[in-house]
Coordinates of C-alpha atoms and ligand atoms in Angstrom, one line a residue:
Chain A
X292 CA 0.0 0.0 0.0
X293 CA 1.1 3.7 -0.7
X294 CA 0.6 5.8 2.2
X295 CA -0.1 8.7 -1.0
X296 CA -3.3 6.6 -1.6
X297 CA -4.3 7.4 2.1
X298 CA -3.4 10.7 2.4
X299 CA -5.9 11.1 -0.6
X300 CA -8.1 9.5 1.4
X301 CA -8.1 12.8 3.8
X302 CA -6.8 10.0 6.6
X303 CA -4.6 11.5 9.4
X304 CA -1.3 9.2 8.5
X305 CA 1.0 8.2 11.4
X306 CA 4.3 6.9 10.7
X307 CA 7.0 5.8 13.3
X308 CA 10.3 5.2 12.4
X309 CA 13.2 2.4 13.5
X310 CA 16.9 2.0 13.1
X311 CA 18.6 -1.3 11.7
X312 CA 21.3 -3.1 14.2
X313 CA 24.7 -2.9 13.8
X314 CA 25.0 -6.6 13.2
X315 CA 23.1 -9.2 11.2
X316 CA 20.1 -10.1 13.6
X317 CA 17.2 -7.9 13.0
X318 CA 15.2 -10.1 15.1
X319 CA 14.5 -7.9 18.2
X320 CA 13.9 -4.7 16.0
X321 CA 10.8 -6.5 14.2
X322 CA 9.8 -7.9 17.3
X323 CA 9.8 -4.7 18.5
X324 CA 7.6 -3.4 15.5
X325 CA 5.0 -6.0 15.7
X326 CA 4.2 -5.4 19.4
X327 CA 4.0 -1.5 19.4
X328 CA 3.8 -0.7 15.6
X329 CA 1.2 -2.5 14.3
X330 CA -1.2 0.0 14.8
X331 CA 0.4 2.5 13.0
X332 CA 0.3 3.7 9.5
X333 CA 4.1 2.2 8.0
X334 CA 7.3 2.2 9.6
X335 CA 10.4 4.5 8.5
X336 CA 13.6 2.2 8.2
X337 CA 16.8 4.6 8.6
X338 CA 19.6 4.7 5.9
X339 CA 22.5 4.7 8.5
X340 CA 21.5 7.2 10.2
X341 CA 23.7 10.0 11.2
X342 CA 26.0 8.4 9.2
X343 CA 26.5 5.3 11.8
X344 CA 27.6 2.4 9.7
X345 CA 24.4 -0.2 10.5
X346 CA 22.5 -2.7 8.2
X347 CA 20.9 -1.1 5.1
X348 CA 17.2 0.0 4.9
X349 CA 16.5 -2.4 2.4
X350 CA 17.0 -5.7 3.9
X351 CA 15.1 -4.3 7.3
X352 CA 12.6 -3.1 5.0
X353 CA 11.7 -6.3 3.7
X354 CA 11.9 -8.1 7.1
X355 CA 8.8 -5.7 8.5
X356 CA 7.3 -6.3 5.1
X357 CA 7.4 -10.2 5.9
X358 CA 6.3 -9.8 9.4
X359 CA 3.0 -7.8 8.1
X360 CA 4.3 -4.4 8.5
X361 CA 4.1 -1.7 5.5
X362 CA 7.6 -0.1 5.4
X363 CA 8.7 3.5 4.4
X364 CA 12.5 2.8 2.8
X365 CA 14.2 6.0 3.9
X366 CA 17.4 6.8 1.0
X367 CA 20.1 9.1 1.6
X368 CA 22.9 10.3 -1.4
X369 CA 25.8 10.0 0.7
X370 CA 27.0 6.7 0.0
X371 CA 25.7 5.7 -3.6
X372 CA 26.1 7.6 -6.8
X373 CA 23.3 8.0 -9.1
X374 CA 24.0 3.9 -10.5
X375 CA 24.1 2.5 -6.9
X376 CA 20.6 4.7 -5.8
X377 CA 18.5 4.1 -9.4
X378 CA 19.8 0.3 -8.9
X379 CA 18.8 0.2 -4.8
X380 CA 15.5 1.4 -6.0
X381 CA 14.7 -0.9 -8.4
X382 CA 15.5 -3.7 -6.2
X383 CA 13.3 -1.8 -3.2
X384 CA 10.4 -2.2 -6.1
X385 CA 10.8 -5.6 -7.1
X386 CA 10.9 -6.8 -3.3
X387 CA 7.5 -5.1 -3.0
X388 CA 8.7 -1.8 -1.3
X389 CA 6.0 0.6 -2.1
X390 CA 6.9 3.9 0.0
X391 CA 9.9 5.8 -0.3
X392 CA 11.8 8.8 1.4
X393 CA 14.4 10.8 0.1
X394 CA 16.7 12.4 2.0
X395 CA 20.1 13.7 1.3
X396 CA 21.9 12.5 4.2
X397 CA 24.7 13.6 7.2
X398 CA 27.9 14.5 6.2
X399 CA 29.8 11.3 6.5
X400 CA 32.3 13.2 9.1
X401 CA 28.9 13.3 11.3
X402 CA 29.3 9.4 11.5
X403 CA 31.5 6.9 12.7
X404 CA 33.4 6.3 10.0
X405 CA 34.5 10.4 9.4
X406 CA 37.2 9.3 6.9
X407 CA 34.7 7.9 4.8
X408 CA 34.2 9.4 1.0
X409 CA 31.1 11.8 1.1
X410 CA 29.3 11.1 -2.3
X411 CA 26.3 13.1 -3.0
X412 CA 26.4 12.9 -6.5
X413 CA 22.8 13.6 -6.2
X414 CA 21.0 15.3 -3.3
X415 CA 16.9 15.0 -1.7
X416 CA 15.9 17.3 -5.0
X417 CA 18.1 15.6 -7.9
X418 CA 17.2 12.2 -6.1
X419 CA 13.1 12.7 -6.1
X420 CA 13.7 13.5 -9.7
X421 CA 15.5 10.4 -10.3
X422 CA 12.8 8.6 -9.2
X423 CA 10.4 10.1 -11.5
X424 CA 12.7 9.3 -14.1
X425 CA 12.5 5.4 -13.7
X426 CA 8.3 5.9 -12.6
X427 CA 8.5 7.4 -16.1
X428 CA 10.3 4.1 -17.2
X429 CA 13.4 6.2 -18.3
X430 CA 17.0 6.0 -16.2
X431 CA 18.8 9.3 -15.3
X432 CA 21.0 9.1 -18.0
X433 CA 17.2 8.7 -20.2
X434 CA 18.3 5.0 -20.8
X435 CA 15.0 2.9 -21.7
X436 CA 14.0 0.3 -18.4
X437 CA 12.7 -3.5 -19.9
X438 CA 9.5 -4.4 -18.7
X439 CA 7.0 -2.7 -16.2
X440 CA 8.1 1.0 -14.2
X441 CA 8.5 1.1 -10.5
X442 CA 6.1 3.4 -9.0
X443 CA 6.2 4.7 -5.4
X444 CA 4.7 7.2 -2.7
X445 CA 7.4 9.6 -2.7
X446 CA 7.9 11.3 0.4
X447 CA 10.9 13.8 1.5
X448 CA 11.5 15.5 4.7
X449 CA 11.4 19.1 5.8
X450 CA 12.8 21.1 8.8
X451 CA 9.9 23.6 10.7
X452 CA 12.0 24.9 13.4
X453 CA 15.1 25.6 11.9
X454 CA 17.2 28.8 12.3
X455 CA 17.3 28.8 8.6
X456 CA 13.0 28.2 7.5
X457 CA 13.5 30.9 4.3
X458 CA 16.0 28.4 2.8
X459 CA 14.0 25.2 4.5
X460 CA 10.6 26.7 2.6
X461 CA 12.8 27.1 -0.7
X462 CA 14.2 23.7 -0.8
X463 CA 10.4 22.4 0.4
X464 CA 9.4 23.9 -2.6
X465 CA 12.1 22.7 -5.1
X466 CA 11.4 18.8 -3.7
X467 CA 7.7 19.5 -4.9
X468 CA 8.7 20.8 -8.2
X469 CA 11.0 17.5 -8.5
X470 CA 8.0 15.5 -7.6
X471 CA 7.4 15.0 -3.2
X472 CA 4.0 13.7 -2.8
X473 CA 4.5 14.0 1.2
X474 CA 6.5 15.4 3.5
X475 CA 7.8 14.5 7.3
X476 CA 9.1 17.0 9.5
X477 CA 12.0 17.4 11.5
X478 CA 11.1 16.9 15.3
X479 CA 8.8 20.0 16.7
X480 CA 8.6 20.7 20.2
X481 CA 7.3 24.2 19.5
X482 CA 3.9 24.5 18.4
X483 CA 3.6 27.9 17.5
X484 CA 6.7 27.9 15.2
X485 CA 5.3 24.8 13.4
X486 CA 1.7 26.6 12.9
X487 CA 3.6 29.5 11.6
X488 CA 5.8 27.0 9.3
X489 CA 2.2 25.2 8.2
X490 CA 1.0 28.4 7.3
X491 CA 4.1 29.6 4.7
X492 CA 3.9 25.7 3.5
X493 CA 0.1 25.0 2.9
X494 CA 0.7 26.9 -0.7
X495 CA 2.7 23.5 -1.5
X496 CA -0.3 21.7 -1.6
X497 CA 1.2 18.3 -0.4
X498 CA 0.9 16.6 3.1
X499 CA 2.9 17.1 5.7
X500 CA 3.0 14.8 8.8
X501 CA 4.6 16.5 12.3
X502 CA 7.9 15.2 13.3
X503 CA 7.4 14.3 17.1
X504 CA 10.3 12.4 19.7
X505 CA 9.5 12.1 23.2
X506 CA 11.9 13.7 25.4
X507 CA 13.7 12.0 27.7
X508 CA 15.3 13.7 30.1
X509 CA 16.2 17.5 30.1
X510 CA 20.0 16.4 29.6
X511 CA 18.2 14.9 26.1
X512 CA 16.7 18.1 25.4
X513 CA 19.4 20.4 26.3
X514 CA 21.9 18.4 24.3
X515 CA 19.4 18.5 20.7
X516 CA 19.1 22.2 21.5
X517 CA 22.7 22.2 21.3
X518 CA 23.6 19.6 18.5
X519 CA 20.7 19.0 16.4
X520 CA 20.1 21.0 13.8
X521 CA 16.2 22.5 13.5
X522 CA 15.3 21.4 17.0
X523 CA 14.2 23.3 19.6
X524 CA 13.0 22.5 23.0
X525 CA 11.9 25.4 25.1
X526 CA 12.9 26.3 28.1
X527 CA 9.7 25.6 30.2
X528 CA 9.9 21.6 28.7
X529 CA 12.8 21.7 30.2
X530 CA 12.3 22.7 33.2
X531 CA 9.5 20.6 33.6
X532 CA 11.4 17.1 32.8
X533 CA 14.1 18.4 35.2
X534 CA 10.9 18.7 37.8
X535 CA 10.4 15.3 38.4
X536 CA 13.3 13.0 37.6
X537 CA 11.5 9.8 38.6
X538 CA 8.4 11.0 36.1
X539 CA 10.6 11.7 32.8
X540 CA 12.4 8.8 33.4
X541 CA 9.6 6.7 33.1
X542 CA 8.6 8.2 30.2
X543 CA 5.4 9.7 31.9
X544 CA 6.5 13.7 31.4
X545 CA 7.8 13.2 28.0
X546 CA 4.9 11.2 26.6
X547 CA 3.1 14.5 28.2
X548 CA 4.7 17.0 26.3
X549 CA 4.9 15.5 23.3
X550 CA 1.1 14.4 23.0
X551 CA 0.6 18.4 24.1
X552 CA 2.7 19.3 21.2
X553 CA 0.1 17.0 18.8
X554 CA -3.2 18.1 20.0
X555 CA -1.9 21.7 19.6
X556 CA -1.1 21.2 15.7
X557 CA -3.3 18.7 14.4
X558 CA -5.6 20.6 12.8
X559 CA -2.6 22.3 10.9
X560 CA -0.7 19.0 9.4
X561 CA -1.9 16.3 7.7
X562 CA -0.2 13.3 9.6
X563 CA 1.9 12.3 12.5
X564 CA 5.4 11.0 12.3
X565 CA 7.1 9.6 15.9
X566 CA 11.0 9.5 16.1
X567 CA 11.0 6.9 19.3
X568 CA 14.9 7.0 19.4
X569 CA 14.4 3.4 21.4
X570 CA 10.8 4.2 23.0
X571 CA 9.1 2.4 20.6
X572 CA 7.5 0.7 23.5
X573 CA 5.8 4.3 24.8
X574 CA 4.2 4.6 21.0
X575 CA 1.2 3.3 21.8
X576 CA 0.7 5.4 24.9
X577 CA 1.3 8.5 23.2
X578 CA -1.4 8.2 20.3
X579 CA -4.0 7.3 22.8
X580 CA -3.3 10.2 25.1
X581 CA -2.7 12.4 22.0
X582 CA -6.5 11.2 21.3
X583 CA -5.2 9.3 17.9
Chain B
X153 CA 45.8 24.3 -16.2
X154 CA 42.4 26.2 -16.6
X155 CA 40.1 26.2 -19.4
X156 CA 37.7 28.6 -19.3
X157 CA 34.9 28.6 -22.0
X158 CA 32.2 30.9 -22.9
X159 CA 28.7 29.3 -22.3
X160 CA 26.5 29.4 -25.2
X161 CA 25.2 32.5 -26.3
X162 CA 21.6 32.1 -26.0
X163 CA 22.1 31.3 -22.2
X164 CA 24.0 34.4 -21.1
X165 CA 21.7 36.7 -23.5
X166 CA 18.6 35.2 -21.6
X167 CA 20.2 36.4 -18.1
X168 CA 21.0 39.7 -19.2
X169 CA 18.9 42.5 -17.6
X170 CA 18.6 45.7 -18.2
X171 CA 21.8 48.2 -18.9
X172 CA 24.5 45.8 -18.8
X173 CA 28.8 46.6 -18.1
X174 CA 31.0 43.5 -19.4
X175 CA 34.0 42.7 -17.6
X176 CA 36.3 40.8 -19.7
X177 CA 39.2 39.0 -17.8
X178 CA 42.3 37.2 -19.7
X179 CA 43.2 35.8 -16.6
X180 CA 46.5 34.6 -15.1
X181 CA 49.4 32.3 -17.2
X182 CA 47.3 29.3 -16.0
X183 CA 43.7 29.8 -18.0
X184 CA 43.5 29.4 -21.5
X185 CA 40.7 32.1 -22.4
X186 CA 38.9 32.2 -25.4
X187 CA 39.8 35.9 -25.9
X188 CA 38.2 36.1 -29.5
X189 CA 35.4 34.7 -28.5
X190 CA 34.5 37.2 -25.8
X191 CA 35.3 39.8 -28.4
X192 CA 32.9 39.0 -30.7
X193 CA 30.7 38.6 -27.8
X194 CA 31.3 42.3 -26.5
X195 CA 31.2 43.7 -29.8
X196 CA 28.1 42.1 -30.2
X197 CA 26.6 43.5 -27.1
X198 CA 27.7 46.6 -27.8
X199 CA 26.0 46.9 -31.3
X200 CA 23.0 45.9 -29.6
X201 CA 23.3 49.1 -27.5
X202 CA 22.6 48.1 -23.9
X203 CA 26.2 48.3 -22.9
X204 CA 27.1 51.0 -20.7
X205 CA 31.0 50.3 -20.8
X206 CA 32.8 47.3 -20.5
X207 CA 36.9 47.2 -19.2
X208 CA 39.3 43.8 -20.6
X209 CA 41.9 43.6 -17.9
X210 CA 43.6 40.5 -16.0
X211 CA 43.6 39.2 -12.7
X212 CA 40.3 40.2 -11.5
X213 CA 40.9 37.6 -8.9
X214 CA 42.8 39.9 -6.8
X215 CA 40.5 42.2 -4.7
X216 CA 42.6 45.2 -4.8
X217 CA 43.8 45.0 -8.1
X218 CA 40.0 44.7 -8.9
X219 CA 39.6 47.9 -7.1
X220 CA 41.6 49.9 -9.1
X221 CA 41.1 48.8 -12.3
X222 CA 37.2 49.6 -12.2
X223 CA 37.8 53.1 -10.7
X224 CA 37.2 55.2 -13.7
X225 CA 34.3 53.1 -15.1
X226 CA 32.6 53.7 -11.7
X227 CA 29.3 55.9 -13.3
X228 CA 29.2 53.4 -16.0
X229 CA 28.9 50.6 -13.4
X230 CA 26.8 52.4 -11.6
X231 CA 24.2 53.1 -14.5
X232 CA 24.1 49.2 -15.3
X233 CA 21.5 46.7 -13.8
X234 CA 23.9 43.9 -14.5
X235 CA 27.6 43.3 -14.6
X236 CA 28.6 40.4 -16.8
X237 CA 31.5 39.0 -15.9
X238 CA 33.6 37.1 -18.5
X239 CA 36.3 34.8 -16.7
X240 CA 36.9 32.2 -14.4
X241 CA 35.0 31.1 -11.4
X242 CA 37.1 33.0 -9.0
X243 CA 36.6 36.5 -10.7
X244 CA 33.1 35.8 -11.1
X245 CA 32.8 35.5 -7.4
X246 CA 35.4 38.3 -6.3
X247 CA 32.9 40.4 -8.4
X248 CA 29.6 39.5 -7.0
X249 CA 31.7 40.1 -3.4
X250 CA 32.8 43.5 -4.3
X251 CA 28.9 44.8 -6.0
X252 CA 26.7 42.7 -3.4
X253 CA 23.9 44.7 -4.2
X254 CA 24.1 44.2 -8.4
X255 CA 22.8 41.5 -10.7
X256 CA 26.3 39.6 -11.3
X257 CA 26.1 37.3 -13.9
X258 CA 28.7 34.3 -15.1
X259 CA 29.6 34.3 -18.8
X260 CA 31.9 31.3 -18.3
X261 CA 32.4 27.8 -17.3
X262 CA 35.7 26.6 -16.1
X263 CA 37.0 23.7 -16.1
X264 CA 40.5 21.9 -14.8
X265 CA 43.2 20.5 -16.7
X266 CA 46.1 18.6 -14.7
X267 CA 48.4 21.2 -13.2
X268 CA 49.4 24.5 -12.0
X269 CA 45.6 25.6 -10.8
X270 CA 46.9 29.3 -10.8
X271 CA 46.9 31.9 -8.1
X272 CA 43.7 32.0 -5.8
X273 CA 43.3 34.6 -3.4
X274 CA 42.1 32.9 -0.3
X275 CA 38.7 34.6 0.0
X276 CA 36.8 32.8 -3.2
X277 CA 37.6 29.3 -4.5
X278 CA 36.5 27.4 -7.7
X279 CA 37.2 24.0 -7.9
X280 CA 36.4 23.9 -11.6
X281 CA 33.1 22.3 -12.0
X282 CA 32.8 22.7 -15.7
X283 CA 29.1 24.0 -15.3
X284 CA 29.3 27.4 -13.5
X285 CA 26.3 27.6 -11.0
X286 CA 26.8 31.5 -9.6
X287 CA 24.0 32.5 -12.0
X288 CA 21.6 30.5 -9.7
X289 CA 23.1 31.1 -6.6
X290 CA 23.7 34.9 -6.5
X291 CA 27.7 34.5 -7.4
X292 CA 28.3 32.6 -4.3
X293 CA 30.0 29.0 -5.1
X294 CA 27.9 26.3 -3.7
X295 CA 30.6 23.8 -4.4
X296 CA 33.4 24.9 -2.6
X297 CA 30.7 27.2 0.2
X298 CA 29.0 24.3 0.4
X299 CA 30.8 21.2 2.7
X300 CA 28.7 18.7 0.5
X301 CA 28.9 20.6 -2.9
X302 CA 24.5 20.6 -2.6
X303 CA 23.3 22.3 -6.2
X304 CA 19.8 22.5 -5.5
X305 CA 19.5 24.2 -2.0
X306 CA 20.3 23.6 1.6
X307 CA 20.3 20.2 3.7
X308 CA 18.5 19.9 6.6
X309 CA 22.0 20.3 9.2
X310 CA 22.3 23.9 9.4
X311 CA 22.4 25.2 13.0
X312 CA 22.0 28.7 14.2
X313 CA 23.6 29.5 10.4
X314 CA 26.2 27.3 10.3
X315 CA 27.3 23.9 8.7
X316 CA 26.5 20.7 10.0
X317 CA 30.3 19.5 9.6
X318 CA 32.0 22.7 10.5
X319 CA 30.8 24.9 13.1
X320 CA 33.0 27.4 12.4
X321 CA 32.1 28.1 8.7
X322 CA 28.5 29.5 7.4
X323 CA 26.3 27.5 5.7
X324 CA 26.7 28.4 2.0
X325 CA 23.4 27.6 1.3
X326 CA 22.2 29.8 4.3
X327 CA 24.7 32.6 2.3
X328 CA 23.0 32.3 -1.2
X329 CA 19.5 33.0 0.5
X330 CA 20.4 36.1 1.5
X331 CA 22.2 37.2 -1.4
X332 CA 19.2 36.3 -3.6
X333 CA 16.7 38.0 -1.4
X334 CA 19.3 41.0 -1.5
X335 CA 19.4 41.4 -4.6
X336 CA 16.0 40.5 -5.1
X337 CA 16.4 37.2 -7.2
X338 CA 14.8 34.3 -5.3
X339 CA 13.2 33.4 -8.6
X340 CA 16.0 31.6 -9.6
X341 CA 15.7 29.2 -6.8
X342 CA 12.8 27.7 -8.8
X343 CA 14.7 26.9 -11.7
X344 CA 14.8 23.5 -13.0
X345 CA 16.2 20.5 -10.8
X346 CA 20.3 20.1 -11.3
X347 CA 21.8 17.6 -12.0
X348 CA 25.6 17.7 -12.1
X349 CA 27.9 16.1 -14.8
X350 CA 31.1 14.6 -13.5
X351 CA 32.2 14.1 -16.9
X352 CA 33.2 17.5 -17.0
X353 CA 34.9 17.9 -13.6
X354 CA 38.6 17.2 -13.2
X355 CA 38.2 17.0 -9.7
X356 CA 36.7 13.4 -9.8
X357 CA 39.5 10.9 -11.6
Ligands
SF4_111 S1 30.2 26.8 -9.7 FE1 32.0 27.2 -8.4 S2 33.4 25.5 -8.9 FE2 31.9 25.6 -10.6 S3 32.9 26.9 -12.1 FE3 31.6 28.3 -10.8 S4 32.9 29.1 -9.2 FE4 34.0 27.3 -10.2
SF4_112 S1 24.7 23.0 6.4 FE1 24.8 24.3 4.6 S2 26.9 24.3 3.9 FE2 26.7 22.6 5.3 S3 26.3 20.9 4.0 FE3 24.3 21.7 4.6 S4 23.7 23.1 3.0 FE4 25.9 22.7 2.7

């Protein structure tokens, strides 16, 4: 199924997302999915994310496929040139991967491997094109495909809260010409500068699904606020997982905050999309106090 | 070695604005130029009667140098919309950086040959892409501002301004933005997607 299809559908799509092990048994992260995920829309499977050597998308993908799961293949340009990416994706399509997200990826010096060549050869916008291309049953290069044309829900992501939202909106706007049927955001802990974001991004036309993780621990949120780029947790969160110790460490405050953060901007997005960073567990929890 | 070649004509007419003053540079020992070429460019331009003054020179790469050499055509500059800028990547760029608030546009490509790369004042770098991209990114460089080299627009890992893999450096992409909204050119971020061609860039063997 292509989550595209739903959106159409005017359904309010949630999306969580889970990292591949660093090692060949998967086992635990399916597991995992299947007891807290299940109720969910699809499931986001990370390209190595921040640039931490793990197994590839692709395989996990299929796993959560097999286990009943519908999975989002996430795609970055910073290992694979345009051959290696048009070839990933044609294997993602014969394996029955339906959704896609493209992303250009860290800066391999983020990672741990930082003497690692940085490719992007193509980036988010050159990549979504890429992928038209072959829907179009044409390579990059305009090399004819045999047979039948993959075809996709074609998502890419976008940053609400960053420092930078002129340039974020611009590129927004460039994935759409190069063919973004939905978009996920990076994680919002402020309402009100997401609303504000919504109401610049509407004119796009395409669906956008809040980026939400659940704090855990002021430590957590002082150090994104510090390190990760377009996030932003305010001061009062803070203060109030630094309250109660006991509370946030069970998950209770930061389930709190970030189903506050969801009632207050659901009627501006068009679908939810949780970052668990390991709290997959807590998923459940969250939608039903979020009232989801 | 650098080659520097004149993109075709119907690309730089089409991003000529206005009153336009053409600066032609031979370059440094290191670039072959096509110097009849721009010639027959200029002369062309000039016929066509839109040119408030245009100055062939060398070594527009060096700031002060730069300085000097435009002093008298200052009114002609002045009058002009656009300033077209015939040479290499770096004196494309040292242009744009000296008239932030004018239209600058490339005339050129450049690409590498094995070799002396010439003299590059440390302020603007060109690594030679063979496709020029200031004309879409208000004469800043994406590939060398840029730490990955992005053509279409910035990643997602700029923080309070900066780059993702070095704190200490702007984001380029975060650079262009404001240079296009200065000079009141954000249009151009909707041109086409890009695609680069590595068969053209020296810098990848
Ligand atoms: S885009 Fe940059 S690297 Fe490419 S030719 Fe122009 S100045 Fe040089
Ligand atoms: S933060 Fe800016 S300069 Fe750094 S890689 Fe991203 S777009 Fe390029």
């Amino acid at each position: 199924m292509r989550i595209t299809e739903l959106f159409d559908n005017g359904e309010f799509v949630v999306t969580a997302e889970v990292g591949p092990p660093k090692g060949i048994d998967a086992s635990h992260v399916v597991e995992e999915a299947k007891e807290y995920l299940s109720g969910i829309t699809a499931v986001n499977v990370t390209d190595n994310q921040s640039s931490v050597m793990r197994m590839g998308s692709l395989p996990a993908c299929v796993m959560l496929k097999n286990a009943g799961l519908t999975p989002i293949l996430q795609l970055t340009c910073r290992d694979r040139n345009r051959i290696a990416l048009q070839s990933e994706l044609l294997g993602a399509a014969a394996l029955g991967i339906e959704n896609i997200l493209c992303l250009t990826g860290d800066h391999t010096k983020m990672g741990d491997h930082p003497g690692a060549k940085p490719v992007f050869d193509l980036d988010s916008v050159s990549l979504l094109h890429t992928v038209c291309q072959l829907e179009k049953g044409v390579d990059l290069a305009g090399n004819a495909l045999v047979g039948e044309a993959p075809k996709f829900a074609k998502g890419a992501v976008v940053s609400p809260c960053s420092d930078s939202v002129d340039a974020q909106l611009a590129k927004m706007e460039r994935k759409v010409m190069a063919g973004a049927e939905y978009f996920q955001t990076q994680a919002v802990f402020d309402s009100e500068k997401f609303i504000s974001f919504m109401e610049k991004a509407k004119q796009f036309g395409k669906p956008v699904q809040l980026g939400v993780i659940i704090p855990k621990s002021a430590g957590m949120a002082k150090f994104m606020n510090n390190n990760v780029a377009g996030v932003h947790v305010p001061q009062w969160m803070i203060d109030e997982l630094a309250a109660d110790k006991e509370k946030a460490k069970a998950g209770i405050t930061g389930v709190e905050l970030a189903a506050k953060v969801i009632k207050e901007c659901r009627p501006y997005c068009q679908g939810l999309h949780i970052m668990a960073l390991g709290w997959e567990a807590k998923v459940p929890e969250l939608l039903k106090l979020a009232g989801i | 070695m650098l080659i520097t070649e004149l993109k075709n004509k119907e690309t730089i007419l089409s991003l000529l604005e206005g009153k336009v003053f053409v600066i032609v540079c031979h370059g440094c020992r290191e670039i072959h130029f096509p110097e009849h070429e721009a010639d027959a460019l200029l002369a062309e331009l000039v016929a066509g009667g839109n040119v408030t003054g245009s100055i062939t020179t060398d070594y527009i790469c060096n700031v002060d140098n730069l300085k000097l050499r435009l002093q008298r055509h200052a009114a002609a500059i002045d009058s002009a919309d656009t300033l077209l800028v015939l040479s290499c990547g770096v004196g494309v760029q040292t242009v744009a950086g000296l008239y932030p608030a004018k239209r600058v546009i490339a005339g050129c490509d450049t690409y590498a040959l094995p070799g002396f790369q010439g003299v590059t004042p440390l302020e603007y770098d060109c690594r030679q892409c063979g496709e020029c991209y200031l004309n879409l990114t208000g004469g800043i460089c994406p590939i060398t501002a840029c730490s990955k080299s992005l053509v279409n627009g910035q990643c997602g890992g700029a923080k309070n301004g900066m780059c993702e893999v070095d704190p200490n450096m702007e984001c380029g992409w975060e650079r262009i933005q404001r240079r296009l909204a200065q000079i009141g050119r954000l249009d151009v971020l909707k041109c086409p997607v890009q695609v680069r061609n590595y068969a053209t860039d020296d810098d990848v063997k």
